[in-house]
CSV table of C-alpha atoms in Angstrom, one decimal:
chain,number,residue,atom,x,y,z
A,10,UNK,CA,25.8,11.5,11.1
A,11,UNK,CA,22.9,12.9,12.7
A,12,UNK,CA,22.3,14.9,9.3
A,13,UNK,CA,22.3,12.2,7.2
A,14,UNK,CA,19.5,10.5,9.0
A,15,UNK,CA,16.9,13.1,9.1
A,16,UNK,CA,18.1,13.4,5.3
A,17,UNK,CA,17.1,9.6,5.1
A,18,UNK,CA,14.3,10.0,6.7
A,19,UNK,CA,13.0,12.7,4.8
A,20,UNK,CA,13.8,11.2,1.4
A,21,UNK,CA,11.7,7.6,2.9
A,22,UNK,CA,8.7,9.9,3.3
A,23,UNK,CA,9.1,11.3,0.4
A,24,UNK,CA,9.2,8.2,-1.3
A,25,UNK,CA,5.7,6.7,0.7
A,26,UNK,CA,4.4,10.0,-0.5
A,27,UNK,CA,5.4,9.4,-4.4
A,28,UNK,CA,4.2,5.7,-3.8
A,29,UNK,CA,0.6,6.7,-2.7
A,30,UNK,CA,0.4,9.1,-5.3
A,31,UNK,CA,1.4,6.6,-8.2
A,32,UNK,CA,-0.9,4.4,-6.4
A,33,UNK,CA,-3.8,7.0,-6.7
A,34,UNK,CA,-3.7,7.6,-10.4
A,35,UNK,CA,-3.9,3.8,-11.1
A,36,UNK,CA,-7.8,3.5,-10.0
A,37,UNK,CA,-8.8,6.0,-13.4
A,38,UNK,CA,-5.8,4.0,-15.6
A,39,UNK,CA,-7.0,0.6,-14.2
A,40,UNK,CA,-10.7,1.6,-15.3
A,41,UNK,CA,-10.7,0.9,-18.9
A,42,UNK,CA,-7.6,-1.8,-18.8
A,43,UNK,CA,-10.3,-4.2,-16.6
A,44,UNK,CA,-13.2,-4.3,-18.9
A,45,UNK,CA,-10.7,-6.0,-21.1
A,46,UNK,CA,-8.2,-8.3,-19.2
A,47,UNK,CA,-9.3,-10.5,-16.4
A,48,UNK,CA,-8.2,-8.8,-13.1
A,49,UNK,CA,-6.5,-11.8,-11.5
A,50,UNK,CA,-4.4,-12.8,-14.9
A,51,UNK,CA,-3.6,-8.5,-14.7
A,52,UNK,CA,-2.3,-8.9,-11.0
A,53,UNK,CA,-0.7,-11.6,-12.1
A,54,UNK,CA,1.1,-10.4,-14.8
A,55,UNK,CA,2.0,-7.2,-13.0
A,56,UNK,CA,4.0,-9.0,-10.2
A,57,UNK,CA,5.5,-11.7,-12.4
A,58,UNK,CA,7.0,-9.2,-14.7
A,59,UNK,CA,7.7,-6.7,-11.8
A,60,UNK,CA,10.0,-9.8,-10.3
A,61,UNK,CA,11.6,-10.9,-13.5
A,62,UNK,CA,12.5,-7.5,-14.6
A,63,UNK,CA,13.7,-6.4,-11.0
A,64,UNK,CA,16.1,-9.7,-11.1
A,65,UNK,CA,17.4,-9.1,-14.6
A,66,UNK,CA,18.2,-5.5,-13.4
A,67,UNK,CA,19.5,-5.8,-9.9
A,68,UNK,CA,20.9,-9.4,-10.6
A,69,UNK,CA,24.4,-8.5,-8.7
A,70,UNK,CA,22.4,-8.0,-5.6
A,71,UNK,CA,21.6,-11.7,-5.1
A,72,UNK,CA,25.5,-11.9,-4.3
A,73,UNK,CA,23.8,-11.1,-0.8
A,74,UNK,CA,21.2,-13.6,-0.6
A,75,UNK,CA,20.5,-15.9,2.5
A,76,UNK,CA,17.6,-18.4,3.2
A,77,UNK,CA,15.9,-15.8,5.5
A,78,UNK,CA,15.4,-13.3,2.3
A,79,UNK,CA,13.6,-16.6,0.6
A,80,UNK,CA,11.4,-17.6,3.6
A,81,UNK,CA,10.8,-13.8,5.0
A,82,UNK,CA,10.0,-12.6,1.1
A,83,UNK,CA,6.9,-15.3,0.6
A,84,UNK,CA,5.6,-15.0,3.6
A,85,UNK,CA,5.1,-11.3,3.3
A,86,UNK,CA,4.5,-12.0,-0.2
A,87,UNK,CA,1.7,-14.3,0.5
A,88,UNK,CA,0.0,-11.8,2.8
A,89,UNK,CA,0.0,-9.2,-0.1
A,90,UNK,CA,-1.2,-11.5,-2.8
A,91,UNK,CA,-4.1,-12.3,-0.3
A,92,UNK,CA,-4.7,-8.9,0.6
A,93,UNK,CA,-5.1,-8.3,-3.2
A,94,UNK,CA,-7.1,-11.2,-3.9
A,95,UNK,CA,-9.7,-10.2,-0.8
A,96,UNK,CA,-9.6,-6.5,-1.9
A,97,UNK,CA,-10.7,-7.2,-5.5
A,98,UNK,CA,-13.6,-10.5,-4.6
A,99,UNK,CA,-14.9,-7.2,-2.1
A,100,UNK,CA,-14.7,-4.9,-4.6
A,101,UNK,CA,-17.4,-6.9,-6.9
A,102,UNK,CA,-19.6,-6.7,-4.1
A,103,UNK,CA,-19.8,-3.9,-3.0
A,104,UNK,CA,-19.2,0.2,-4.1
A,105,UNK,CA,-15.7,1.4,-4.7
A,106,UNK,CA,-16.1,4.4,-1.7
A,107,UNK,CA,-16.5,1.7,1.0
A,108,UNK,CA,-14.1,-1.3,-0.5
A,109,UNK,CA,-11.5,2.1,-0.6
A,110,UNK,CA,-12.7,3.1,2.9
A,111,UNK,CA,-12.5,-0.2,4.7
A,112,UNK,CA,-9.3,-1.3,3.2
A,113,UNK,CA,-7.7,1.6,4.6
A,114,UNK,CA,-8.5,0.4,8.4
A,115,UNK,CA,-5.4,-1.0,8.0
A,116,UNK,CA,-3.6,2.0,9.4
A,117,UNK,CA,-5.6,1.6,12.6
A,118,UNK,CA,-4.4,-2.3,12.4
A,119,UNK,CA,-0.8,-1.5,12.2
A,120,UNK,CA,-0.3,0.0,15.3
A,121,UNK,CA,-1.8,-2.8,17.6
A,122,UNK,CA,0.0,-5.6,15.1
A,123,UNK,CA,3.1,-4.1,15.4
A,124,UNK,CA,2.3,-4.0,19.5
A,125,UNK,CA,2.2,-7.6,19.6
A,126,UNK,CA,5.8,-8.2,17.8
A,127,UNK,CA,8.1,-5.5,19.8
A,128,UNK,CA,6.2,-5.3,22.9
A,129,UNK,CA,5.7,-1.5,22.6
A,130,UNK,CA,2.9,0.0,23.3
A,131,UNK,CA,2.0,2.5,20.5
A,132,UNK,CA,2.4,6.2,20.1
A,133,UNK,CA,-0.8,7.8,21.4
A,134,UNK,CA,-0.6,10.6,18.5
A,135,UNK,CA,-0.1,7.5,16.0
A,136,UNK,CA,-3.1,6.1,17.3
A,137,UNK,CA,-5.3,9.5,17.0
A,138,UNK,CA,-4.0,10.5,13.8
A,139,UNK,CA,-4.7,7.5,12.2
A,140,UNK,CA,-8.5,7.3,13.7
A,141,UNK,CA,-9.1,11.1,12.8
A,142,UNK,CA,-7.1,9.6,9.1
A,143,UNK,CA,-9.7,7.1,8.5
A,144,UNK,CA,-12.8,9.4,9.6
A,145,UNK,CA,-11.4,12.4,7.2
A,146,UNK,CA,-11.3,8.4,4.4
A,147,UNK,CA,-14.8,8.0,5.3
A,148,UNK,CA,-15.8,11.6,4.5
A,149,UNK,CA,-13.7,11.5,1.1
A,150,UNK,CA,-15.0,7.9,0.0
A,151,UNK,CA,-18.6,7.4,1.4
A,152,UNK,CA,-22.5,8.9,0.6
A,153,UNK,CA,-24.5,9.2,2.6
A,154,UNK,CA,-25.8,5.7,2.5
A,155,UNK,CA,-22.8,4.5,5.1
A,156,UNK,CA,-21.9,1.5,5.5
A,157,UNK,CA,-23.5,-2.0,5.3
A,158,UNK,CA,-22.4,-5.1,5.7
A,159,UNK,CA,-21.9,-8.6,4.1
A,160,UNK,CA,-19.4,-11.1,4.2
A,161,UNK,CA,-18.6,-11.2,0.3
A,162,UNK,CA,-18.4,-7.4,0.1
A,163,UNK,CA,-17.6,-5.9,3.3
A,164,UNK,CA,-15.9,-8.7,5.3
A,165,UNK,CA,-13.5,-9.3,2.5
A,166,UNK,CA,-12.4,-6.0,2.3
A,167,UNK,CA,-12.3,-6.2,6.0
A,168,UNK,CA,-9.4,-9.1,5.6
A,169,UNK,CA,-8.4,-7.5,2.7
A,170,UNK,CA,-7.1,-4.5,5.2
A,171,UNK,CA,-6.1,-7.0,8.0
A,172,UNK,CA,-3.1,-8.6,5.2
A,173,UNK,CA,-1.8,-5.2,4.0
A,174,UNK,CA,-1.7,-4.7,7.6
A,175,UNK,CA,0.5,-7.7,8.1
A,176,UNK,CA,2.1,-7.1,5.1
A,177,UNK,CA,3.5,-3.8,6.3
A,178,UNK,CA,4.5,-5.0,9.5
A,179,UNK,CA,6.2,-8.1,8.2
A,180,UNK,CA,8.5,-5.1,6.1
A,181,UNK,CA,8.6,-3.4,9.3
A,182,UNK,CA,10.8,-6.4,11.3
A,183,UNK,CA,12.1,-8.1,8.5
A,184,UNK,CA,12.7,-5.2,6.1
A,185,UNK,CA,15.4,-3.3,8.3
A,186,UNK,CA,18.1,-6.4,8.3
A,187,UNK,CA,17.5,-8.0,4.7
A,188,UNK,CA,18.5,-6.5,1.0
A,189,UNK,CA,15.6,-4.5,0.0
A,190,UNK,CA,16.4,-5.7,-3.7
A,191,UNK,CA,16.0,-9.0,-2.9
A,192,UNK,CA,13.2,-8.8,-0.6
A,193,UNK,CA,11.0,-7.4,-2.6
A,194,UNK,CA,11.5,-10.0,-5.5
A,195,UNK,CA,10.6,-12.7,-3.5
A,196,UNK,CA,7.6,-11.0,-2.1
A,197,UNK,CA,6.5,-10.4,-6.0
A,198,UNK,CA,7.2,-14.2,-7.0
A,199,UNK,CA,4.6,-14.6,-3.7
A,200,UNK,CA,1.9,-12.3,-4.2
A,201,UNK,CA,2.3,-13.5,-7.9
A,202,UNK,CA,1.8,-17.5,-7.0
A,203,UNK,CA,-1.4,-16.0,-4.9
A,204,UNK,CA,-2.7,-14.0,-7.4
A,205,UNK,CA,-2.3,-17.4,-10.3
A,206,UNK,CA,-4.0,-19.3,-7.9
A,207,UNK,CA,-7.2,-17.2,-7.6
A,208,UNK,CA,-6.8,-16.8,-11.4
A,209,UNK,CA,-7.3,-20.5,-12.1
A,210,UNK,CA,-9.9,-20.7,-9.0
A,211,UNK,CA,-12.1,-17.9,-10.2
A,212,UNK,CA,-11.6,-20.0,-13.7
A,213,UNK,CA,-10.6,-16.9,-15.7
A,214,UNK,CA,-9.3,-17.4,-19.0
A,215,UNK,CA,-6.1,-15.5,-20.7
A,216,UNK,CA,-7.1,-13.1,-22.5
A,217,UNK,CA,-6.8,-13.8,-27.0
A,218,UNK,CA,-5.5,-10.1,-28.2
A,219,UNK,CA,-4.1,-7.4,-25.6
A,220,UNK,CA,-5.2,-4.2,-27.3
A,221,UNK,CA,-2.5,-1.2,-27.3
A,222,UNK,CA,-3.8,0.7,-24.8
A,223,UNK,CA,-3.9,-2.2,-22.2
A,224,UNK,CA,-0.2,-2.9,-23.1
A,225,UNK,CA,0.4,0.3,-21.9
A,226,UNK,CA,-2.1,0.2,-18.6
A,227,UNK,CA,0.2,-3.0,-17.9
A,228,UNK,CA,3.7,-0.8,-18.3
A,229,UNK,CA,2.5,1.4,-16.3
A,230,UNK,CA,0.8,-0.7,-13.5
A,231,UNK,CA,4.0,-3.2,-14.0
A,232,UNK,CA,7.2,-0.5,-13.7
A,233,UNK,CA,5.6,2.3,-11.8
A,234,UNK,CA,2.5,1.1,-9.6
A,235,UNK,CA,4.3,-2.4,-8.6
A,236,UNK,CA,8.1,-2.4,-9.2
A,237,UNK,CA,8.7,1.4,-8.0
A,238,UNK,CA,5.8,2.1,-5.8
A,239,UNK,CA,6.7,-1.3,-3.7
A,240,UNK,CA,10.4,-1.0,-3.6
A,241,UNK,CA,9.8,3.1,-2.3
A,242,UNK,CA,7.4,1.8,0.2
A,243,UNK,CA,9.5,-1.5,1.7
A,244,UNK,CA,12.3,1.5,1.7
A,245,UNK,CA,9.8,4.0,3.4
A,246,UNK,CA,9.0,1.5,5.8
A,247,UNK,CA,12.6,0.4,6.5
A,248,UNK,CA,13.3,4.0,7.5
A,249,UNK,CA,10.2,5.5,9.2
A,250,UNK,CA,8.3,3.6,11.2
A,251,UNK,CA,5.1,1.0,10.0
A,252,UNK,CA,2.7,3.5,12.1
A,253,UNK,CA,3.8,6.6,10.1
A,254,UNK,CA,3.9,4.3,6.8
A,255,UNK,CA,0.5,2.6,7.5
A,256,UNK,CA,-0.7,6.3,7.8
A,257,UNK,CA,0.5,7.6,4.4
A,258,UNK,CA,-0.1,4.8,2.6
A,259,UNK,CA,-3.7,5.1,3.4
A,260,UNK,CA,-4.2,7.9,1.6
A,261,UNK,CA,-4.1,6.1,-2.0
A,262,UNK,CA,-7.6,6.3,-1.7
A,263,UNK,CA,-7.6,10.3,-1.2
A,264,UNK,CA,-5.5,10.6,-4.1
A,265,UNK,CA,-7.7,7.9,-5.9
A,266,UNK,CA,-10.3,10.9,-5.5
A,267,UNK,CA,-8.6,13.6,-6.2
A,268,UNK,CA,-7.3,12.2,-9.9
A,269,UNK,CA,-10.9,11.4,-10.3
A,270,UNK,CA,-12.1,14.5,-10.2
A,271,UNK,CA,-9.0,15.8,-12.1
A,272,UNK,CA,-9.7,13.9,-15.2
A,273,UNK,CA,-13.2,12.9,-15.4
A,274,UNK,CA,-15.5,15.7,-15.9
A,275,UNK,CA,-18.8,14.1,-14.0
A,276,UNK,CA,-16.5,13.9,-10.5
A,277,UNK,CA,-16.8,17.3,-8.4
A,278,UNK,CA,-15.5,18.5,-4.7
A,279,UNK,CA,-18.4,18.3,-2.7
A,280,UNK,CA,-18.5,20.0,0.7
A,281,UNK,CA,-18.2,16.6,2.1
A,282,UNK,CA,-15.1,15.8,0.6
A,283,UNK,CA,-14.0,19.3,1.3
A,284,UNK,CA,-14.4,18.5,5.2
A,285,UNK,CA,-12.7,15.0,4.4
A,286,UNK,CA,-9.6,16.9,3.4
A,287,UNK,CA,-9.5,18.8,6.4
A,288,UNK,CA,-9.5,16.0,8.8
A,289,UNK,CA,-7.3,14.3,7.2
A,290,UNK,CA,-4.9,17.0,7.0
A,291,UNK,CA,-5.2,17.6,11.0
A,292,UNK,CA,-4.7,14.0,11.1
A,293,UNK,CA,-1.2,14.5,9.2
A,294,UNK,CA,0.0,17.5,11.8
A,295,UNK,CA,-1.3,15.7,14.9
A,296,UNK,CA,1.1,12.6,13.9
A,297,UNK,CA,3.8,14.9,12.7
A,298,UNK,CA,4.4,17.5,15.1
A,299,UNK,CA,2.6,15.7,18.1
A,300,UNK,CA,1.2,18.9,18.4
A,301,UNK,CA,4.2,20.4,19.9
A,302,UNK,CA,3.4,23.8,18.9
A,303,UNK,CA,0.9,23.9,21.4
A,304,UNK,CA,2.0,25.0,25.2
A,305,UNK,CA,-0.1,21.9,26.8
A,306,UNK,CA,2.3,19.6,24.9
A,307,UNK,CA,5.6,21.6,24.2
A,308,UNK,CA,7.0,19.6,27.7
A,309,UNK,CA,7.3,16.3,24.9
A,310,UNK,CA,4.7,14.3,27.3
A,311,UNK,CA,2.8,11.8,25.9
């Protein structure tokens, strides 16, 4: 029994892994697809087809639902819809280095969020890796200009982080007693009703002709980057912990840069985002191994 979960376990953070790095290779895909389709009639569409064609395919799993999977699923479906809609508003205003940067406070949000639901305090190492996490972020995602702020730019990215943060959490509790199937397609049809509603508020328009290449950005964005992605993170989630989740996910925005540079000839390594990789990797063995290997902490104190 024992052997079976680590087995789980190590399959759930394999699937977080494959999630953030599905994740990562949407920011080059999405590049083209936006300067033709509205983005909040693309988010739209991506979570409204993800649901539909996650009910048509899993239909015999809604033998299990309940009330709870309705009410738990919109609520953290709302709080993902809204952490899209902030992330995208911020995104206009201001560059793509710091909107990727600041959403991924989240993973220092998660911790303290998931303190005030179980009343434990959190790991110390959870807490360290994920500051030394975001530092290595900043490194990877910033100039040297920094940061600055404003409310339309920065503060919504900001909130943006603060919802995924919820988001995760709400997976965290509610995740590990509901159907996963089921879940999930009720926290689409949410983050879809969100994502309508900022559509018609922002007064975009649908779009006359859908060239063939968008068709396929959409496929792609609609099977891999929502349906997959979602269901292996709300199964990651189930089976780590939100901390070690929160900490992984966060590094969409690593793998973001590193698909960049892959495919676009003008992107480079710097020794900046050299030194970003480091720290971010030290981040990774401080949360995994809580440093056991060395004597100080072998005794398992924390």
């Amino acid at each position: 029994m024992q052997i079976k979960e680590k087995n789980l376990r190590l399959i759930s953070k394999l699937m977080l892994l494959t999630a953030t790095v599905i994740w990562g290779s949407s920011f080059f895909i999405l590049k083209n697809t936006l300067d033709e389709l509205p983005t909040f009639f693309l988010l739209s569409f991506r979570f409204l087809a993800a649901a539909v064609i996650m009910s048509i395919v899993f239909i015999k799993r809604f033998k299990r639902f309940t009330f709870k999977h309705l009410w738990a699923g919109l609520l953290t479906g709302a709080a993902l819809g809204i952490a899209y809609a902030a992330q995208t508003v911020g995104l206009k205003n201001t560059t793509p280095g710091i909107n990727a940067f600041l959403t991924a406070t989240y993973c220092i949000i998660v911790p303290f969020l998931m303190w005030t639901v179980t009343k434990k305090a959190p790991d110390k190492f959870n807490l360290a890796a994920a500051v030394i996490c975001l530092a290595g972020i900043g490194l990877v995602c910033l100039g040297s200009g920094g940061v600055s702020f404003g409310f339309m730019g920065e503060g919504l990215t900001l909130l943006c982080g603060f919802f995924f943060a919820l988001h995760i959490v709400a997976v965290a509790v509610w995740g590990k007693e509901l159907d996963l199937i089921v879940y999930t397609v009720f926290q689409f049809f949410a983050a879809f009703l969100v994502c309508l509603a900022f559509f018609f508020i922002c007064g975009e328009a649908i779009p006359d002709g859908i060239s063939a290449s968008s068709w396929l950005s959409l496929a792609y964005l609609t099977v891999l980057c929502t349906l997959v992605c979602f269901l292996f993170m709300n199964f990651g989630i189930k089976h780590t912990s939100a901390a070690y989740s929160s900490l992984v996910l966060c590094l969409e925005a690593v793998f973001g840069v590193l698909f960049s540079i892959a495919f676009y000839p003008d992107e480079h390594i710097t020794l900046q985002i050299g030194c970003g990789f480091a720290v971010i990797f030290a981040g990774v063995v401080i949360n995994e191994t809580k440093l056991s290997f060395l004597p100080c902490f072998k005794t398992g104190k924390k």
